[in-house]
Coordinates of C-alpha atoms and ligand atoms in Angstrom, one line a residue:
M18 CA 40.8 -58.5 -104.9
K19 CA 40.3 -61.9 -103.3
Y20 CA 37.0 -63.7 -102.9
I21 CA 35.6 -66.0 -100.3
F22 CA 32.3 -67.9 -100.9
V23 CA 30.6 -69.4 -97.9
T24 CA 28.0 -72.2 -98.7
G25 CA 26.0 -74.3 -96.3
G26 CA 25.1 -78.0 -96.2
V27 CA 23.0 -80.5 -94.4
V28 CA 20.6 -78.2 -92.6
S29 CA 19.7 -74.5 -92.4
S30 CA 20.3 -72.4 -89.2
L31 CA 23.9 -73.6 -88.9
G32 CA 25.1 -70.1 -88.1
K33 CA 26.7 -69.7 -91.5
G34 CA 26.2 -65.9 -91.4
L35 CA 27.9 -65.7 -88.0
A36 CA 30.8 -67.8 -89.2
A37 CA 31.2 -65.7 -92.3
S38 CA 31.0 -62.5 -90.1
S39 CA 33.5 -63.9 -87.7
L40 CA 35.9 -64.6 -90.5
G41 CA 35.3 -61.0 -91.6
T42 CA 36.3 -59.8 -88.1
L43 CA 39.5 -61.8 -88.1
L44 CA 40.6 -60.7 -91.6
E45 CA 39.8 -57.1 -90.7
L46 CA 41.9 -57.4 -87.5
R47 CA 44.7 -58.6 -89.7
G48 CA 44.6 -55.2 -91.5
L49 CA 42.5 -56.2 -94.5
R50 CA 39.6 -54.2 -95.9
V51 CA 36.7 -56.6 -96.0
I52 CA 33.4 -56.3 -97.9
M53 CA 30.6 -58.7 -97.0
Q54 CA 27.5 -59.6 -98.9
K55 CA 24.7 -62.1 -99.0
F56 CA 23.1 -63.9 -102.0
D57 CA 19.6 -65.1 -101.2
P58 CA 18.0 -67.6 -103.5
Y59 CA 14.3 -66.8 -102.8
L60 CA 12.2 -65.0 -105.4
N61 CA 11.2 -62.0 -103.3
I62 CA 12.9 -58.8 -104.4
D63 CA 13.9 -58.3 -100.8
P64 CA 12.7 -59.5 -97.4
G65 CA 10.9 -56.1 -96.8
T66 CA 7.5 -57.6 -97.6
M67 CA 8.0 -60.8 -95.6
N68 CA 6.4 -61.7 -92.3
P69 CA 8.8 -62.0 -89.4
Y70 CA 7.6 -65.5 -89.0
E71 CA 9.0 -66.2 -92.4
H72 CA 12.1 -64.3 -92.2
G73 CA 12.9 -62.8 -88.8
E74 CA 14.0 -59.2 -88.7
V75 CA 14.3 -57.0 -91.7
Y76 CA 17.7 -55.2 -91.4
V77 CA 17.8 -51.7 -92.9
L78 CA 20.9 -50.1 -94.4
D79 CA 21.9 -46.5 -94.7
D80 CA 20.6 -46.3 -98.3
G81 CA 17.2 -47.7 -97.2
A82 CA 17.7 -51.2 -98.5
E83 CA 15.6 -53.7 -96.6
T84 CA 17.8 -56.7 -96.3
D85 CA 18.5 -60.1 -94.7
L86 CA 19.3 -60.1 -91.0
D87 CA 22.7 -61.6 -91.7
L88 CA 23.7 -58.1 -93.0
G89 CA 23.2 -57.0 -89.4
H90 CA 25.9 -59.5 -88.3
Y91 CA 28.2 -58.3 -91.1
E92 CA 27.8 -54.7 -89.9
R93 CA 28.2 -55.6 -86.2
F94 CA 31.3 -57.8 -86.8
T95 CA 33.1 -55.7 -89.3
H96 CA 33.4 -52.1 -90.4
T97 CA 32.1 -53.0 -93.8
N98 CA 29.7 -50.3 -95.0
L99 CA 26.9 -52.0 -96.8
S100 CA 24.4 -50.8 -99.4
K101 CA 21.7 -52.3 -101.5
L102 CA 24.4 -53.8 -103.7
N103 CA 25.3 -56.3 -100.9
N104 CA 22.1 -58.3 -100.7
L105 CA 21.2 -60.0 -104.0
T106 CA 18.1 -62.2 -104.3
S107 CA 16.9 -64.4 -107.1
G108 CA 14.0 -62.0 -107.4
Q109 CA 16.4 -59.1 -108.3
V110 CA 18.4 -61.2 -110.6
Y111 CA 15.3 -62.4 -112.6
Q112 CA 13.8 -58.9 -112.6
S113 CA 16.9 -57.5 -114.1
V114 CA 17.2 -60.3 -116.7
L115 CA 13.5 -59.9 -117.7
D116 CA 13.8 -56.1 -117.9
K117 CA 16.7 -56.6 -120.3
E118 CA 14.7 -59.2 -122.3
R119 CA 11.8 -56.8 -122.7
A120 CA 14.1 -54.1 -123.8
G121 CA 15.5 -56.3 -126.5
K122 CA 19.0 -56.3 -125.0
Y123 CA 19.6 -60.0 -125.7
K124 CA 19.3 -59.4 -129.4
G125 CA 16.8 -62.2 -130.2
R126 CA 18.6 -64.9 -128.3
T127 CA 16.9 -67.5 -126.1
V128 CA 17.2 -66.3 -122.5
Q129 CA 18.4 -69.0 -120.2
V130 CA 19.6 -69.7 -116.7
I131 CA 23.1 -70.4 -118.1
P132 CA 24.5 -68.0 -119.2
H133 CA 22.1 -65.1 -118.7
V134 CA 21.1 -65.6 -115.1
T135 CA 24.6 -66.7 -114.0
N136 CA 26.1 -63.8 -115.9
E137 CA 23.8 -61.4 -114.0
I138 CA 25.1 -62.9 -110.7
K139 CA 28.7 -62.7 -111.7
A140 CA 28.2 -59.1 -112.9
R141 CA 27.0 -58.2 -109.4
I142 CA 30.2 -59.6 -107.8
H143 CA 32.3 -57.5 -110.2
E144 CA 30.2 -54.5 -109.6
V145 CA 30.7 -54.7 -105.8
A146 CA 34.4 -55.2 -106.4
E147 CA 34.7 -52.2 -108.6
K148 CA 32.4 -49.8 -106.6
M149 CA 33.5 -50.8 -103.1
G150 CA 37.2 -51.7 -103.5
G151 CA 38.7 -53.5 -100.5
D152 CA 41.0 -56.5 -100.3
V153 CA 38.5 -59.4 -99.8
I154 CA 34.9 -59.9 -100.6
I155 CA 33.1 -62.5 -98.5
T156 CA 29.9 -63.7 -100.1
E157 CA 27.5 -65.9 -98.2
I158 CA 25.1 -68.0 -100.3
G159 CA 21.8 -68.4 -98.5
G160 CA 20.1 -71.8 -98.2
T161 CA 21.6 -75.2 -98.3
V162 CA 23.4 -77.1 -101.0
G163 CA 20.9 -79.3 -102.8
D164 CA 18.1 -76.6 -102.9
I165 CA 16.9 -76.3 -106.4
E166 CA 16.6 -72.5 -106.2
G167 CA 20.2 -72.1 -105.1
L168 CA 21.7 -73.9 -108.1
P169 CA 22.1 -70.7 -110.4
F170 CA 24.1 -69.1 -107.6
L171 CA 26.4 -72.1 -107.1
E172 CA 26.9 -72.4 -110.8
A173 CA 27.7 -68.7 -111.0
I174 CA 30.3 -68.8 -108.2
R175 CA 31.8 -72.0 -109.8
Q176 CA 32.3 -70.1 -113.1
F177 CA 33.5 -67.0 -111.2
A178 CA 36.3 -69.0 -109.5
Q179 CA 37.3 -70.6 -112.8
E180 CA 37.6 -67.1 -114.4
A181 CA 39.4 -65.6 -111.4
G182 CA 42.1 -68.3 -111.5
P183 CA 43.7 -70.3 -108.7
G184 CA 44.7 -68.5 -105.5
N185 CA 42.0 -65.9 -105.8
V186 CA 39.0 -67.7 -104.5
V187 CA 38.4 -69.8 -101.4
F188 CA 35.3 -71.9 -101.0
V189 CA 34.2 -72.4 -97.4
H190 CA 31.5 -75.0 -96.7
A191 CA 29.6 -75.0 -93.4
T192 CA 28.1 -78.3 -92.4
L193 CA 26.7 -80.1 -89.4
V194 CA 28.4 -82.9 -87.5
P195 CA 25.6 -84.3 -85.4
Y196 CA 26.2 -86.2 -82.2
I197 CA 24.2 -89.4 -81.9
K198 CA 23.5 -90.0 -78.2
A199 CA 22.7 -93.7 -78.4
A200 CA 26.0 -94.4 -80.1
Q201 CA 27.8 -91.6 -78.2
E202 CA 29.4 -90.7 -81.5
L203 CA 29.8 -87.7 -83.8
K204 CA 28.7 -88.6 -87.3
T205 CA 30.5 -87.4 -90.4
K206 CA 28.2 -88.9 -93.1
P207 CA 26.0 -85.9 -93.5
T208 CA 29.1 -83.7 -94.0
Q209 CA 30.6 -86.2 -96.5
Q210 CA 27.3 -86.2 -98.5
S211 CA 27.0 -82.5 -98.5
I212 CA 30.5 -82.1 -99.8
A213 CA 29.8 -84.7 -102.5
K214 CA 26.7 -82.7 -103.5
L215 CA 28.8 -79.6 -103.8
R216 CA 31.4 -81.5 -105.9
E217 CA 28.7 -82.7 -108.3
I218 CA 28.1 -79.0 -109.0
G219 CA 31.8 -78.6 -109.7
I220 CA 32.8 -76.8 -106.4
A221 CA 35.5 -78.5 -104.3
P222 CA 35.5 -76.7 -101.0
H223 CA 38.9 -75.6 -99.6
I224 CA 37.7 -75.4 -96.0
I225 CA 35.0 -77.3 -94.1
L226 CA 33.4 -75.5 -91.1
C227 CA 31.9 -78.2 -88.9
R228 CA 29.2 -77.1 -86.6
T229 CA 29.1 -79.4 -83.6
E230 CA 28.0 -79.7 -80.0
H231 CA 31.1 -81.7 -79.1
P232 CA 34.8 -81.3 -79.8
L233 CA 35.9 -82.9 -83.0
D234 CA 38.6 -85.4 -82.1
L235 CA 41.4 -86.3 -84.4
D236 CA 39.6 -89.4 -85.8
V237 CA 36.7 -87.3 -86.9
R238 CA 38.8 -84.6 -88.4
E239 CA 40.8 -87.2 -90.3
K240 CA 37.7 -88.8 -91.7
I241 CA 36.3 -85.5 -92.9
S242 CA 39.7 -84.5 -94.3
L243 CA 39.9 -87.8 -96.2
F244 CA 36.4 -87.8 -97.6
G245 CA 36.3 -84.1 -98.1
N246 CA 39.6 -84.1 -99.9
V247 CA 41.0 -81.2 -97.8
P248 CA 44.1 -81.1 -95.6
I249 CA 43.4 -81.8 -92.0
E250 CA 44.0 -78.1 -91.0
S251 CA 41.1 -77.2 -93.2
V252 CA 38.7 -79.1 -91.1
V253 CA 37.5 -76.4 -88.7
E254 CA 35.6 -77.1 -85.5
V255 CA 32.8 -74.6 -84.9
R256 CA 31.5 -75.7 -81.6
D257 CA 28.4 -74.2 -80.0
V258 CA 29.5 -71.2 -77.9
K259 CA 28.3 -71.2 -74.3
N260 CA 28.0 -67.5 -73.5
T261 CA 27.9 -65.2 -76.5
I262 CA 28.1 -65.2 -80.3
Y263 CA 31.0 -62.7 -80.0
E264 CA 33.2 -65.7 -78.9
V265 CA 33.0 -67.2 -82.4
P266 CA 35.8 -65.2 -83.9
L267 CA 38.1 -66.1 -81.0
K268 CA 37.2 -69.8 -81.4
L269 CA 37.8 -69.7 -85.2
H270 CA 41.1 -68.0 -84.6
E271 CA 42.1 -70.8 -82.3
E272 CA 41.3 -73.2 -85.1
R273 CA 43.6 -71.1 -87.3
L274 CA 40.9 -70.4 -89.8
D275 CA 42.2 -66.9 -90.7
D276 CA 45.8 -68.2 -91.1
N277 CA 44.5 -70.9 -93.4
V278 CA 42.4 -68.5 -95.5
C279 CA 45.2 -66.0 -95.8
R280 CA 47.6 -68.8 -96.9
L281 CA 45.2 -70.1 -99.5
L282 CA 44.7 -66.6 -100.9
G283 CA 48.4 -65.7 -100.8
L284 CA 47.7 -62.8 -98.4
T285 CA 50.6 -61.8 -96.2
T286 CA 49.4 -60.1 -93.1
P287 CA 50.3 -59.8 -89.4
Q288 CA 48.4 -61.9 -86.8
P289 CA 45.1 -60.2 -85.8
D290 CA 45.1 -58.0 -82.7
L291 CA 42.2 -59.5 -80.8
G292 CA 42.7 -57.4 -77.6
R293 CA 39.7 -55.2 -77.8
W294 CA 37.5 -58.0 -79.0
R295 CA 38.6 -60.2 -76.2
S296 CA 38.0 -57.6 -73.6
F297 CA 34.5 -57.0 -75.0
V298 CA 33.8 -60.7 -74.7
Q299 CA 35.1 -60.7 -71.2
R300 CA 32.8 -57.9 -70.3
V301 CA 29.8 -59.8 -71.8
I302 CA 30.7 -63.0 -69.9
H303 CA 31.7 -61.6 -66.5
P304 CA 29.6 -58.5 -65.7
S305 CA 29.5 -57.1 -62.2
H306 CA 25.8 -56.2 -62.4
H307 CA 22.6 -57.4 -64.0
V308 CA 19.2 -55.9 -65.0
R309 CA 16.0 -57.4 -66.2
I310 CA 14.5 -55.7 -69.2
G311 CA 11.2 -56.6 -70.7
V312 CA 10.8 -56.5 -74.5
V313 CA 7.0 -56.3 -75.2
G314 CA 6.2 -57.4 -78.7
K315 CA 4.1 -59.7 -80.8
Y316 CA 6.8 -61.9 -82.3
I317 CA 8.4 -62.6 -78.9
E318 CA 8.6 -66.3 -79.3
L319 CA 10.7 -65.9 -82.4
Q320 CA 14.4 -65.8 -81.7
D321 CA 15.2 -63.7 -84.8
A322 CA 12.4 -61.2 -84.9
Y323 CA 14.1 -58.5 -82.8
K324 CA 17.7 -59.7 -83.3
S325 CA 19.4 -56.3 -83.6
I326 CA 17.6 -55.0 -80.5
Y327 CA 18.8 -57.9 -78.5
E328 CA 22.3 -57.4 -79.8
A329 CA 22.2 -53.6 -79.1
L330 CA 21.1 -54.4 -75.5
T331 CA 24.1 -56.7 -75.1
H332 CA 26.5 -54.0 -76.4
A333 CA 25.0 -51.4 -74.1
G334 CA 25.1 -53.9 -71.2
A335 CA 28.8 -54.6 -71.8
A336 CA 29.6 -50.9 -71.8
N337 CA 27.8 -50.6 -68.4
D338 CA 29.5 -53.7 -67.0
C339 CA 26.1 -55.2 -66.8
K340 CA 24.3 -58.3 -68.0
V341 CA 21.0 -57.6 -69.6
D342 CA 18.5 -60.4 -68.9
I343 CA 15.9 -60.0 -71.6
V344 CA 12.4 -60.9 -70.5
R345 CA 10.2 -61.5 -73.6
V346 CA 6.7 -60.4 -72.9
D347 CA 3.9 -61.2 -75.4
A348 CA 1.8 -58.0 -75.8
E349 CA -1.4 -60.0 -76.1
S350 CA -0.8 -61.7 -72.7
I351 CA -0.8 -58.3 -71.1
E352 CA -4.2 -57.7 -72.7
K353 CA -5.5 -60.8 -71.1
A354 CA -4.0 -60.7 -67.6
G355 CA -3.0 -57.1 -67.0
P356 CA 0.5 -55.6 -66.7
E357 CA 1.5 -56.5 -63.1
L358 CA 1.9 -60.2 -63.7
Y359 CA 4.4 -59.7 -66.6
L360 CA 6.0 -56.3 -65.8
A361 CA 6.4 -56.1 -62.1
G362 CA 10.1 -56.5 -61.1
L363 CA 11.4 -55.3 -64.5
Q364 CA 14.0 -52.5 -64.4
G365 CA 13.2 -51.4 -68.0
I366 CA 10.6 -51.8 -70.6
L367 CA 11.3 -51.7 -74.3
I368 CA 8.7 -51.7 -77.1
P369 CA 10.1 -52.5 -80.5
G370 CA 8.9 -51.7 -84.0
G371 CA 5.9 -53.5 -85.5
F372 CA 3.1 -53.4 -87.9
G373 CA -0.7 -53.9 -87.6
D374 CA -2.9 -53.6 -84.6
R375 CA -2.6 -57.1 -83.0
G376 CA -1.2 -56.7 -79.5
T377 CA -1.2 -52.8 -79.6
E378 CA -3.6 -52.5 -76.6
G379 CA -1.2 -54.6 -74.5
K380 CA 1.7 -52.4 -75.6
I381 CA -0.2 -49.3 -74.7
T382 CA -0.9 -50.8 -71.2
A383 CA 2.8 -51.5 -70.9
A384 CA 3.8 -47.9 -71.8
R385 CA 1.3 -46.6 -69.3
Y386 CA 2.7 -48.9 -66.6
A387 CA 6.2 -47.6 -67.4
R388 CA 5.2 -44.0 -67.4
E389 CA 3.2 -44.2 -64.2
K390 CA 5.6 -46.4 -62.2
G391 CA 8.7 -44.6 -63.3
V392 CA 10.1 -47.7 -65.0
P393 CA 12.7 -46.7 -67.7
Y394 CA 11.0 -46.9 -71.1
F395 CA 12.5 -47.1 -74.5
G396 CA 10.2 -47.1 -77.5
I397 CA 11.4 -47.8 -81.0
C398 CA 9.4 -46.8 -84.1
L399 CA 6.0 -48.4 -83.3
G400 CA 7.1 -48.2 -79.7
M401 CA 7.3 -44.4 -80.0
Q402 CA 3.8 -44.3 -81.6
I403 CA 2.5 -46.4 -78.8
A404 CA 3.9 -44.0 -76.2
V405 CA 2.3 -41.1 -78.0
I406 CA -1.1 -42.8 -78.1
E407 CA -0.9 -43.7 -74.4
F408 CA 0.1 -40.1 -73.4
A409 CA -2.7 -38.7 -75.6
R410 CA -5.3 -41.0 -74.0
N411 CA -4.3 -41.0 -70.4
V412 CA -2.6 -37.6 -69.9
C413 CA -4.2 -35.4 -72.4
G414 CA -7.6 -37.0 -72.0
L415 CA -8.1 -37.8 -75.7
K416 CA -10.1 -41.0 -74.9
N417 CA -10.1 -42.6 -78.4
A418 CA -6.7 -41.5 -79.5
T419 CA -5.0 -44.0 -81.8
S420 CA -3.1 -44.4 -85.1
T421 CA -4.8 -44.4 -88.4
E422 CA -2.8 -47.6 -89.0
F423 CA -5.2 -49.2 -86.6
D424 CA -8.4 -47.2 -87.2
K425 CA -8.7 -45.2 -90.5
A426 CA -11.6 -43.2 -89.1
A427 CA -9.9 -42.4 -85.7
E428 CA -11.5 -39.6 -83.7
H429 CA -8.1 -38.5 -82.5
P430 CA -5.5 -39.7 -85.0
V431 CA -2.4 -38.7 -83.0
I432 CA -0.4 -40.9 -85.3
S433 CA -1.2 -40.6 -89.0
L434 CA 0.0 -41.6 -92.4
M435 CA 2.8 -39.4 -93.6
E436 CA 1.8 -37.0 -96.4
E437 CA 4.1 -38.6 -99.1
Q438 CA 2.8 -42.0 -98.2
K439 CA -0.8 -41.2 -99.1
K440 CA -0.1 -41.7 -102.8
V441 CA 1.9 -44.9 -102.3
R442 CA 0.2 -48.0 -103.8
Q443 CA 3.0 -50.6 -103.9
L444 CA 4.0 -52.4 -100.7
G445 CA 7.7 -53.2 -101.4
G446 CA 10.4 -50.6 -100.7
T447 CA 8.0 -47.7 -100.3
M448 CA 8.2 -46.8 -96.7
R449 CA 10.3 -43.9 -95.4
L450 CA 13.5 -45.8 -95.4
G451 CA 17.2 -45.4 -94.6
T452 CA 19.2 -42.6 -93.2
W453 CA 17.6 -39.3 -92.3
V454 CA 18.9 -36.4 -90.3
T455 CA 17.4 -35.4 -86.9
D456 CA 18.1 -32.2 -85.1
L457 CA 18.1 -32.5 -81.3
V458 CA 16.9 -30.0 -78.7
P459 CA 19.7 -28.7 -76.5
G460 CA 19.1 -29.7 -72.8
S461 CA 17.1 -32.8 -73.7
K462 CA 18.0 -36.3 -72.6
A463 CA 18.7 -37.2 -76.3
F464 CA 21.0 -34.3 -76.7
E465 CA 22.9 -35.2 -73.5
L466 CA 23.3 -38.8 -74.6
Y467 CA 24.3 -38.2 -78.2
H468 CA 26.6 -35.2 -77.3
S469 CA 25.5 -33.7 -80.6
A470 CA 23.0 -31.3 -82.0
T471 CA 22.5 -33.3 -85.2
I472 CA 22.3 -37.1 -85.7
T473 CA 21.6 -39.5 -88.6
E474 CA 19.6 -42.7 -88.0
R475 CA 18.0 -45.4 -90.1
H476 CA 14.2 -45.4 -90.6
R477 CA 11.5 -47.8 -91.7
H478 CA 7.9 -46.5 -91.3
R479 CA 4.9 -45.0 -93.0
F480 CA 3.1 -43.3 -90.0
E481 CA 4.2 -40.3 -88.0
F482 CA 3.4 -38.2 -85.0
N483 CA 0.5 -36.0 -86.1
S484 CA 1.7 -32.4 -85.5
D485 CA -1.9 -31.2 -85.0
Y486 CA -1.6 -32.6 -81.5
K487 CA 1.8 -31.2 -80.8
E488 CA 0.8 -28.3 -78.6
R489 CA -1.7 -30.4 -76.5
M490 CA 1.0 -33.0 -75.8
E491 CA 3.7 -30.4 -75.0
D492 CA 1.3 -28.5 -72.7
K493 CA 1.0 -31.7 -70.7
G494 CA 4.8 -32.2 -70.4
M495 CA 5.9 -34.2 -73.4
L496 CA 9.1 -33.0 -75.0
I497 CA 9.7 -33.5 -78.7
S498 CA 13.4 -33.6 -78.4
G499 CA 14.3 -34.6 -82.0
T500 CA 12.8 -33.5 -85.3
S501 CA 13.5 -33.7 -89.0
P502 CA 15.6 -30.6 -90.0
K503 CA 12.6 -28.5 -91.0
G504 CA 10.9 -29.4 -87.8
E505 CA 8.0 -31.2 -89.6
L506 CA 8.5 -34.8 -88.3
A507 CA 8.8 -35.7 -84.6
E508 CA 11.8 -38.1 -84.4
I509 CA 12.3 -38.4 -80.7
I510 CA 9.9 -37.8 -77.8
E511 CA 10.7 -37.9 -74.1
L512 CA 9.2 -37.1 -70.7
P513 CA 11.6 -34.9 -68.8
D514 CA 9.9 -35.7 -65.4
H515 CA 10.5 -39.4 -65.8
P516 CA 13.8 -41.2 -64.9
Y517 CA 14.1 -42.4 -68.6
F518 CA 11.2 -42.2 -71.0
V519 CA 12.6 -41.9 -74.4
A520 CA 11.1 -43.1 -77.7
C521 CA 12.3 -42.6 -81.3
Q522 CA 10.7 -43.0 -84.7
F523 CA 13.9 -44.4 -86.2
H524 CA 15.7 -47.7 -85.5
P525 CA 18.8 -47.1 -83.4
E526 CA 19.4 -50.8 -83.0
F527 CA 20.8 -50.9 -86.6
L528 CA 23.7 -48.7 -85.6
S529 CA 24.9 -50.4 -82.5
K530 CA 28.2 -52.3 -82.5
P531 CA 30.0 -54.3 -79.9
N532 CA 32.5 -51.7 -78.9
H533 CA 30.3 -48.8 -79.9
P534 CA 27.0 -49.2 -78.1
H535 CA 24.2 -46.9 -79.3
P536 CA 23.8 -43.8 -77.0
L537 CA 20.0 -44.4 -76.5
F538 CA 20.5 -48.0 -75.6
H539 CA 23.4 -47.1 -73.4
G540 CA 21.3 -44.5 -71.5
F541 CA 18.4 -46.9 -71.2
V542 CA 20.5 -49.7 -69.7
K543 CA 22.1 -47.2 -67.3
A544 CA 18.8 -45.9 -66.2
A545 CA 17.5 -49.5 -65.7
M546 CA 20.6 -50.2 -63.5
Q547 CA 19.8 -47.2 -61.4
R548 CA 16.2 -48.1 -60.9
H549 CA 16.6 -50.2 -57.8
G550 CA 20.4 -50.0 -57.8
A551 CA 22.4 -52.4 -59.8
Q552 CA 22.2 -56.0 -58.7
E553 CA 24.9 -58.6 -58.5
P554 CA 24.8 -61.3 -61.2
A555 CA 22.4 -64.1 -60.4
C556 CA 25.2 -66.7 -60.9
Ligands
LIG623 N1 3.8 -49.5 -88.4 C1 4.4 -48.3 -88.0 C2 4.7 -47.4 -89.2 O1 4.7 -47.8 -90.3 C3 5.7 -48.5 -87.3 C4 6.8 -49.1 -88.2 C5 7.9 -49.8 -87.4 O2 7.8 -49.9 -86.2 N2 9.0 -50.1 -88.1 O3 4.9 -46.2 -89.1

């Protein structure tokens, strides 16, 4: 087993996760089995209880782990099959150490960051290696070198490398090489200082990934090589990509990053076969058609809040030879100004997951607009609950229909708390999470798209379609096309008389991959293209 540790310096949001994932892609395409994981130095046990403004999307794994959105990149860029083992936070580390302390496992010793906390971190790396196998583990360390809270992780990986011996560990350090306009120059000083900081901790990086807006010329590379104490081929340019994040592996391959890593780790492999990846990128960059799809949410201004949904739309677009222009619509704006202003001209409307009642009336208005005007609609989790509420109010005549999430004393609680959730008191990790099986109704849209009678999808919710209202909804034309195996929970609803009105209680966006678009996204984009006929790209 070989190990790659990816750290970051200078600033956050450098695209460290993307760079790590892209390296994963390249190593996988060279025939290696790659495991990816993230260490997050914050004290939360997981990001599940964090606000999207704090953290962006919470990415859910098969086993129900609520994890950092970088794990979404890992799963989209590689075939690595992740579990709760693959996202370790300081909160988990300290919880485990303190549990052991209370149980007397430290035999009366003083419990300290070194060695007890660092041992806990190293033990996790060994556990992943033992349980998951593979050829290479890529571990990304969240945060930036110099953060106080990140120190135990850096010390742990330093020790780990020492114990693993030379040739088994590669340290990759991602930094920023800013361009100063007034001087018309790229500046290497922040990178030099960041490497110096890492060295103080005892880690000498083997490879420097330089995030930059401009090409790194030879001078700049030589300077970083000299001060960073790495050979010049280990100074890697990671220039901003123009079109799509899926170009990053191709760019890193041009910089020979994968050759270099394999050499450092003594791995002999063939060159990667980038054919399928390249053709996917070509389809993303040069589509024949384009559609405009509105995503109506309440965290719309945040780039990261619906990350997997935006990616899934890109994958489905590429499969349909179509560019999906995403129009971000703030649900509260619809409440103020009505739907026309924001939704007219869209070829599809998607309502993503969410919590709490802010913006829900705007979303209900959007769902009604889609249903009445025949605009393709795709509801995900809360987006399905919204569709049910709208249908109950405006088709079934249940005026005050709503969810008990928004009104505990609802007159018509068409969405209500799941039975097993009623006794739940703790917030973290207590929703209906992870993979559950859904049976599909033959002849339905969902059945046609999945080509299967049974599917598994990832979930993250507490509320459900209230089956007391099932008959009334079905009588008015709603089809419950997917249910949990005993038929208790509605998992997919659709309107057979509509060009595409499909909504699901689970999160299909977590299972979409570049060359394997999710069937429901695929069908949605296709329906959107057919709405007014596909259009030629705007440019
Ligand atoms: N708030 C809703 C629930 O808990 C929907 C959750 C979601 O969209 N992820 O059921």
